[in-house]
Amino acid sequence: MNDFYAGKGVFLTGVTGFVGKMVVEKILRSLPTVGRLYVLVRPKAGTDPHQRLHSEVWSSAGFDVVREKVGGPAAFDALIREKVVPVPGDMVKDRFGLDDAAYRSLAANVNVIIHMAATIDFTERLDVAVSLNVLGTVRVLTLARRARELGALHSVVHVSTCYVNSNQPPGARLREQLYPLPFDPREMCTRILDMSPREIDLFGPQLLKQYGFPNTYTFTKCMAEQLGAQIAHDLPFAIFRPAIIGAALSEPFPGWCDSASACGAVFLAVGLGVLQELQGNASSVCDLIPVDHVVNMLLVTAAYTASAPPADPSPSSLALSPPQLPLATLPPGTVADVPIYHCGTSAGPNAVNWGRIKVSLVEYWNAHPIAKTKAAIALLPVWRFELSFLLKRRLPATALSLVASLPGASAAVRRQAEQTERLVGKMRKLVDTFQSFVFWAWYFQTESSARLLASLCPEDRETFNWDPRRIGWRAWVENYCYGLVRYVLKQPIGDRPPVAAEELASNRFLRAML
């Protein structure tokens, strides 16, 4: 691995996200021979790229191991200055908003591209999700093609998700391949981008329901894969699909996480006592994967792709000028053939179901409480959940709002009513977001993943390991919960009293959890 990455320029998108941070951390810690990391950073008002990277990435406790390894904060800062080149750009702009000279210089120096940027808001407005998840991918692959023209490109990896195929029947064993869509993704994207905001709000949910996708994230990531495969069929290109990403198993240290997203939001809500019922099936397999396994396999995928022949070496004639979409070159109902790698656990020898996760979760929180409310979570059929949510959440919140609206209601009552209403709304959104993944199960096959791991030399297999048999699920859940308290709530465990019930709806905990 160090031989492959030696002296190479690596272009990374999405580095301010959970996985992106850990990719940078792993490269700095385990691939010292790498040349430069070109990291795309969207400028924010009043903050230049260097400041944003410092506040959102380098100051993270996730880099403490690297900081110590290189000799402390000063040496770490010197390493960053030597290895990392911030690229101020925006995924939704043509050529990321760079001028001609900057874009050409970037393309000429990029050997490996790892595209991780995406909007992961499952309820993102459909046109916004298309603009970033689909057109953003087109822009990255346009850069890849330019880099190849300049003789620089070795490999490009598009990070997707196993759940792009959540429109397939529950219980299906899904291969590492593209499945045909019942619509042309290019025409669908054009149709969505031509809609007004009102039309998006009206027809967006209908489109998702019609084609069987649970949210805008999986829908747009699926289209990004299909179009990306057509654009990059003659490039050293691969699609990398992780499952539900959670806290680190061991690197940079057990339990590391910096946000309560995906299953982390559910885990934390259970610990805080604000989520006690969820639509789900305890016997359904859950496809959880530690972030360090994802990072290890992703970096190996990028290296392996450089040595693999393109799916179709014939030159592409596709138009690549975003926001214009590439013209389809394949007959309807067929898909491009590109290497795809699943990174998950559902179809392997160490699969786990939601029932086992639930037991470990509840036992940990009750042994290490962070709230006075006892932790409990019931996985219920839809009708029982809806009845329980109505009686325990919706009706009490509505009653409190009515009391707060009466003449003479105190400011404290009105404030409590607003906070409770907001909390109930957030809980409903969390449940609706996650229910498809807890209620239904798919089995994501990992034959390519196993071959990839077996191809490594013994030293690299240890340094970049993602063998799911190494995961002890109970210990992983316990470390995850610890990490949520220590690194997300930023509370030393055992050094504070349990959270009082009236605090649970406070802005502070809403921000941390949701």
XYZ file of C-alpha atoms in Angstrom:
514
model
C 0.000 0.000 0.000
C 2.775 2.431 0.820
C 4.464 1.567 -2.467
C 1.303 2.396 -4.391
C 0.583 5.694 -2.622
C 4.235 6.824 -2.612
C 4.480 10.317 -4.070
C 0.912 10.297 -5.397
C -1.514 13.180 -5.325
C -4.861 12.168 -3.819
C -7.981 14.266 -4.410
C -10.613 13.902 -1.679
C -14.137 15.273 -1.442
C -16.259 15.176 1.702
C -13.353 15.505 4.143
C -15.393 17.432 6.722
C -17.708 14.430 7.126
C -17.251 11.518 9.522
C -15.778 9.096 6.976
C -13.801 11.812 5.182
C -12.006 12.851 8.364
C -11.053 9.270 9.080
C -9.751 8.719 5.541
C -7.406 11.683 5.969
C -6.412 10.466 9.445
C -5.612 6.964 8.203
C -3.547 8.268 5.288
C -1.511 10.548 7.549
C -1.014 7.775 10.117
C -0.422 4.707 7.932
C 0.653 6.002 4.500
C 3.548 8.375 5.240
C 4.877 7.994 1.691
C 1.838 9.723 0.145
C 2.564 12.844 -1.873
C -0.117 15.496 -1.392
C -3.758 15.389 -0.310
C -5.878 17.809 -2.337
C -9.013 18.300 -0.233
C -12.048 20.072 -1.643
C -13.458 22.472 0.949
C -16.550 24.576 0.388
C -15.901 28.137 1.565
C -18.217 29.463 4.249
C -19.018 33.102 4.891
C -16.228 34.711 6.880
C -14.114 31.532 6.939
C -11.353 30.589 4.521
C -10.611 26.917 3.722
C -7.661 26.748 6.135
C -9.794 28.036 9.015
C -12.639 25.666 8.191
C -10.302 22.665 8.047
C -8.768 23.648 11.370
C -12.094 24.095 13.156
C -13.931 21.118 11.614
C -11.158 18.612 10.914
C -7.692 19.137 12.423
C -8.979 20.099 15.884
C -10.947 16.840 16.094
C -9.953 14.375 18.807
C -9.909 11.778 16.041
C -6.467 13.104 15.057
C -4.988 12.789 18.569
C -3.201 9.529 17.716
C -1.518 11.110 14.685
C -0.707 14.230 16.692
C 1.053 12.144 19.318
C 2.741 9.886 16.758
C 4.403 12.777 14.901
C 5.569 14.533 18.069
C 2.837 16.897 19.228
C 0.701 19.793 17.944
C 3.547 21.760 16.341
C 4.839 18.753 14.409
C 1.266 17.873 13.396
C 0.694 21.385 12.047
C 3.923 21.097 10.056
C 2.762 17.753 8.635
C -0.543 19.302 7.555
C 1.255 22.174 5.837
C 3.497 19.686 4.030
C 0.889 17.127 2.970
C -2.492 18.856 2.671
C -3.527 21.321 -0.026
C -6.969 22.890 0.565
C -8.914 23.379 -2.671
C -11.588 26.052 -2.173
C -14.478 24.796 -4.271
C -18.122 23.849 -4.371
C -19.540 20.535 -5.599
C -22.591 22.247 -7.104
C -20.541 24.536 -9.360
C -19.053 23.729 -12.748
C -15.374 22.775 -12.254
C -16.036 23.346 -8.526
C -15.907 27.095 -9.190
C -12.173 27.017 -9.995
C -10.645 29.176 -12.714
C -8.954 27.597 -15.751
C -5.439 27.643 -14.320
C -6.421 26.233 -10.925
C -8.553 23.485 -12.487
C -5.802 22.412 -14.885
C -3.215 22.438 -12.103
C -5.463 20.255 -9.957
C -6.082 17.767 -12.780
C -2.372 17.588 -13.593
C -1.454 16.700 -10.009
C -4.228 14.254 -9.160
C -3.403 10.541 -9.391
C -6.079 9.063 -7.129
C -9.607 10.407 -6.663
C -11.869 9.349 -3.781
C -15.288 10.978 -4.000
C -17.110 10.948 -0.649
C -19.097 14.204 -0.682
C -22.880 13.878 -0.589
C -25.900 15.252 1.148
C -26.841 12.503 3.586
C -30.042 14.189 4.739
C -32.609 11.512 3.944
C -35.328 14.159 3.664
C -33.354 16.588 1.496
C -35.430 18.241 -1.204
C -35.126 16.103 -4.311
C -33.682 18.736 -6.643
C -31.036 19.688 -4.062
C -30.068 16.025 -3.633
C -29.818 15.585 -7.423
C -27.641 18.684 -7.726
C -25.100 17.447 -5.173
C -25.288 13.656 -5.285
C -25.731 13.204 -9.041
C -24.302 16.301 -10.718
C -21.545 16.464 -8.112
C -20.486 12.970 -9.152
C -20.543 14.013 -12.818
C -18.224 16.918 -11.966
C -15.792 14.654 -10.122
C -15.662 12.235 -13.049
C -15.159 15.137 -15.431
C -12.061 16.015 -13.388
C -10.976 12.368 -13.559
C -11.224 12.376 -17.334
C -9.222 15.604 -17.521
C -6.573 14.096 -15.219
C -6.293 11.087 -17.498
C -5.864 13.341 -20.541
C -2.920 14.926 -18.726
C -1.438 11.505 -17.936
C -2.000 11.775 -14.197
C -4.953 9.542 -13.292
C -4.377 6.106 -11.736
C -7.771 5.406 -10.145
C -11.078 6.943 -9.118
C -13.492 5.562 -6.522
C -17.063 6.736 -6.038
C -18.362 6.171 -2.507
C -22.012 5.171 -2.583
C -24.103 3.040 -0.207
C -25.325 -0.556 -0.108
C -28.832 0.845 0.146
C -28.930 2.139 -3.419
C -30.720 -1.164 -3.985
C -33.268 -0.742 -1.191
C -35.880 -0.692 -3.957
C -35.240 -4.416 -4.351
C -37.498 -6.897 -2.482
C -36.711 -7.196 1.253
C -34.831 -10.379 2.043
C -33.034 -10.379 -1.315
C -29.371 -11.338 -1.567
C -27.896 -8.437 -3.509
C -24.784 -8.864 -5.601
C -21.984 -6.371 -6.132
C -23.455 -5.082 -9.371
C -25.721 -2.445 -10.881
C -29.363 -3.436 -11.142
C -31.435 -2.078 -14.055
C -33.792 0.783 -13.260
C -37.311 1.050 -14.714
C -36.502 4.590 -15.876
C -33.692 6.463 -17.601
C -31.671 8.151 -14.819
C -30.590 10.993 -17.102
C -34.165 11.788 -18.089
C -35.270 11.494 -14.459
C -32.621 13.968 -13.272
C -33.519 16.410 -16.039
C -37.189 16.092 -15.144
C -36.508 16.768 -11.464
C -34.249 19.756 -12.140
C -36.920 21.276 -14.392
C -39.525 21.167 -11.614
C -40.457 24.178 -9.516
C -40.024 23.937 -5.720
C -43.793 23.485 -5.399
C -43.761 20.646 -7.917
C -40.835 19.038 -6.093
C -42.759 19.094 -2.815
C -45.847 17.674 -4.524
C -44.366 15.034 -6.823
C -41.089 14.145 -5.065
C -42.655 11.773 -2.510
C -44.742 10.221 -5.290
C -41.611 9.434 -7.318
C -39.934 7.770 -4.345
C -43.016 5.682 -3.635
C -43.513 4.774 -7.300
C -39.989 3.384 -7.665
C -39.680 1.871 -4.192
C -37.001 4.088 -2.624
C -37.354 5.003 1.070
C -35.725 8.443 0.806
C -34.089 10.975 -1.512
C -30.597 9.877 -0.455
C -30.843 6.299 -1.743
C -32.762 7.428 -4.837
C -30.178 9.998 -5.941
C -27.168 7.853 -5.002
C -28.610 5.076 -7.159
C -28.893 7.444 -10.127
C -25.362 8.713 -9.463
C -24.049 5.145 -9.720
C -25.847 4.472 -12.987
C -24.699 7.687 -14.657
C -21.219 7.455 -13.165
C -20.784 3.957 -14.579
C -21.651 5.231 -18.055
C -19.335 8.228 -17.816
C -16.381 6.298 -16.377
C -16.683 2.989 -18.243
C -13.273 3.501 -19.857
C -11.553 4.850 -16.718
C -9.904 2.947 -13.832
C -13.134 3.361 -11.862
C -14.872 1.521 -9.018
C -17.984 1.984 -6.912
C -17.595 1.456 -3.171
C -20.747 0.691 -1.166
C -20.575 0.737 2.639
C -23.563 -0.313 4.741
C -24.662 1.585 7.894
C -21.478 3.190 9.207
C -20.917 3.406 12.946
C -18.186 4.092 15.485
C -14.650 2.785 15.112
C -13.862 -0.771 16.145
C -10.240 -0.025 17.012
C -8.781 2.913 15.026
C -7.936 5.603 15.798
C -9.357 4.210 19.065
C -12.368 2.084 20.021
C -15.702 3.896 20.005
C -14.527 6.964 18.131
C -17.362 8.938 16.541
C -17.934 12.647 16.150
C -21.637 12.840 15.351
C -24.894 11.164 16.252
C -25.931 10.230 12.755
C -27.630 7.116 11.365
C -27.740 4.392 14.031
C -25.803 6.688 16.391
C -28.837 8.972 16.622
C -31.015 6.002 17.574
C -28.469 4.722 20.108
C -28.196 8.131 21.778
C -31.948 8.742 21.777
C -32.426 5.430 23.594
C -29.798 6.395 26.163
C -31.445 9.762 26.764
C -34.779 8.045 27.284
C -36.574 9.973 24.555
C -36.929 7.011 22.184
C -38.547 3.920 23.662
C -40.400 2.489 20.664
C -39.322 1.998 17.080
C -40.910 0.382 14.070
C -38.777 -2.670 13.521
C -38.237 -6.411 13.566
C -35.866 -7.858 16.163
C -35.061 -10.845 13.958
C -34.077 -8.727 10.937
C -30.370 -8.716 10.171
C -28.764 -5.304 10.505
C -25.838 -4.338 8.326
C -23.629 -2.250 10.593
C -19.970 -1.622 9.841
C -17.295 0.207 11.901
C -15.883 3.332 10.277
C -12.286 2.073 10.429
C -13.255 -1.011 8.412
C -14.836 1.285 5.822
C -11.739 3.485 5.622
C -9.325 0.561 5.331
C -11.255 -1.110 2.542
C -11.810 2.177 0.707
C -8.089 2.969 0.542
C -7.304 -0.563 -0.630
C -10.051 -0.325 -3.270
C -8.454 2.823 -4.689
C -5.068 1.088 -4.913
C -6.467 -2.107 -6.420
C -8.530 -0.224 -9.013
C -5.360 1.312 -10.428
C -4.121 -2.134 -11.448
C -7.445 -3.437 -12.783
C -8.408 -2.903 -16.451
C -11.341 -0.558 -17.157
C -14.745 -2.200 -17.558
C -14.825 -0.998 -21.181
C -11.548 0.411 -22.561
C -13.177 1.966 -25.633
C -13.081 5.788 -25.523
C -16.143 7.549 -24.166
C -18.087 9.942 -26.358
C -20.291 11.236 -23.560
C -20.908 14.940 -23.146
C -19.444 16.012 -19.813
C -20.363 19.627 -19.243
C -22.358 19.999 -16.029
C -25.036 20.940 -15.354
C -25.684 19.080 -18.604
C -26.059 15.368 -18.003
C -24.285 12.743 -20.113
C -26.260 11.126 -22.879
C -27.110 7.495 -22.274
C -25.217 5.096 -24.526
C -26.750 1.821 -23.360
C -30.080 0.312 -24.429
C -32.956 0.739 -21.935
C -32.976 -1.936 -19.243
C -29.216 -2.565 -19.421
C -26.463 -1.252 -17.182
C -22.745 -0.617 -17.432
C -20.378 -3.218 -16.013
C -18.057 -1.665 -13.430
C -16.266 -3.086 -10.361
C -18.415 -2.702 -7.240
C -17.398 -3.489 -3.662
C -19.787 -3.986 -0.747
C -18.433 -3.167 2.702
C -20.840 -4.743 5.163
C -21.671 -7.653 7.435
C -25.201 -8.858 6.606
C -24.211 -11.737 4.301
C -21.028 -12.765 6.103
C -20.100 -15.159 8.911
C -20.585 -12.547 11.659
C -24.016 -11.155 10.811
C -26.059 -9.746 13.708
C -29.751 -8.949 14.086
C -31.410 -5.919 15.643
C -32.546 -7.956 18.634
C -28.959 -8.632 19.751
C -28.002 -5.000 19.197
C -31.030 -3.870 21.228
C -30.115 -6.064 24.212
C -26.512 -4.790 24.293
C -27.693 -1.205 23.878
C -30.248 -1.243 26.696
C -27.953 -3.105 29.094
C -25.152 -0.591 28.536
C -27.317 2.493 29.048
C -28.902 1.102 32.208
C -25.463 0.223 33.590
C -24.079 3.652 32.616
C -27.111 5.988 32.676
C -27.012 9.458 31.190
C -30.663 10.188 32.029
C -32.958 9.537 34.962
C -35.363 7.803 32.605
C -34.598 4.095 32.350
C -33.383 3.065 28.899
C -35.695 0.760 26.969
C -36.477 0.216 23.309
C -39.233 -1.954 21.868
C -39.204 -2.959 18.206
C -42.869 -2.950 17.231
C -45.062 -3.718 14.241
C -46.238 -0.603 12.435
C -49.744 -0.474 13.937
C -48.533 -0.926 17.516
C -45.852 1.689 17.085
C -48.290 4.223 15.631
C -50.725 3.683 18.504
C -47.968 3.969 21.102
C -46.509 7.104 19.515
C -49.955 8.705 19.413
C -50.737 7.983 23.061
C -47.290 8.577 24.571
C -45.918 11.381 22.386
C -48.325 13.098 20.050
C -51.355 13.558 22.329
C -49.372 14.767 25.396
C -47.472 17.262 23.222
C -50.726 18.529 21.705
C -52.328 18.837 25.145
C -49.360 20.815 26.454
C -49.540 23.127 23.438
C -53.237 23.745 24.129
C -52.487 24.599 27.761
C -49.719 26.953 26.655
C -52.128 28.754 24.318
C -54.594 29.574 27.116
C -54.730 33.143 28.455
C -52.458 33.523 31.437
C -50.124 30.663 30.559
C -46.659 31.369 31.916
C -43.597 31.901 29.737
C -42.097 28.723 31.216
C -45.112 26.664 30.125
C -45.023 28.147 26.620
C -41.302 27.453 26.378
C -41.776 23.872 27.568
C -44.585 23.353 25.050
C -42.411 24.608 22.188
C -39.505 22.400 23.224
C -41.730 19.349 23.628
C -43.372 19.909 20.254
C -39.969 20.239 18.623
C -38.690 17.102 20.347
C -41.708 15.050 19.261
C -41.226 16.286 15.699
C -37.567 15.308 15.766
C -38.391 11.880 17.171
C -40.941 11.351 14.424
C -38.387 12.312 11.790
C -35.794 9.982 13.324
C -38.223 7.063 13.374
C -39.421 7.684 9.827
C -35.840 7.980 8.604
C -34.629 4.742 10.128
C -37.687 2.492 10.011
C -36.960 0.958 6.584
C -33.535 -0.219 7.725
C -34.770 -1.709 11.020
C -37.962 -3.283 9.721
C -36.631 -4.802 6.482
C -33.403 -6.626 5.718
C -31.267 -7.152 2.651
C -28.191 -9.359 2.384
C -25.333 -7.562 0.664
C -22.928 -10.125 -0.720
C -19.213 -9.435 -0.298
C -17.336 -11.813 -2.590
C -15.311 -8.969 -4.136
C -14.535 -7.625 -0.676
C -13.187 -11.010 0.431
C -11.013 -11.324 -2.678
C -9.680 -7.824 -2.122
C -8.673 -8.589 1.463
C -7.049 -11.866 0.425
C -4.972 -10.051 -2.219
C -3.061 -8.030 0.398
C 0.350 -8.974 1.705
C 0.375 -10.010 5.407
C 1.634 -6.611 6.588
C -1.009 -4.658 4.673
C -3.713 -7.138 5.669
C -3.005 -6.266 9.283
C -2.656 -2.505 8.788
C -5.709 -2.188 6.526
C -7.914 -4.946 7.881
C -11.697 -5.085 7.560
C -12.364 -8.741 8.389
C -15.900 -8.694 9.903
C -15.095 -11.778 11.982
C -13.017 -9.514 14.215
C -16.073 -7.565 15.336
C -17.391 -8.393 18.809
C -20.838 -6.838 18.585
C -21.491 -6.384 22.291
C -18.158 -4.649 22.878
C -18.654 -2.541 19.749
C -22.081 -1.328 20.928
C -20.696 -0.524 24.384
C -17.760 1.414 22.938
C -20.108 3.206 20.537
C -22.308 4.370 23.422
C -19.247 5.499 25.352
C -18.051 7.428 22.300
C -21.412 9.149 21.874
C -21.254 10.459 25.431
C -17.552 11.301 25.435
C -17.130 12.775 21.954
C -20.606 13.901 20.857
C -22.156 15.084 24.119
C -18.595 15.922 25.240
C -19.263 14.689 28.765
C -16.714 12.636 30.725
C -18.612 9.523 31.768
C -19.184 9.348 35.499
C -18.271 12.997 36.069
C -21.777 14.419 35.905
C -25.201 13.680 37.402
C -27.838 11.933 35.297
C -29.760 14.220 32.981
C -33.009 15.356 34.559
C -36.175 14.589 32.624
C -36.942 18.278 32.094
C -33.566 18.738 30.404
C -34.229 16.202 27.681
C -36.015 18.677 25.433
C -33.354 21.356 25.809
C -31.750 22.888 22.753
C -28.372 21.565 23.823
C -29.388 17.923 23.704
C -31.446 18.382 20.563
C -28.391 19.795 18.802
C -26.128 17.014 20.035
C -28.492 14.182 19.238
C -30.291 15.380 16.106
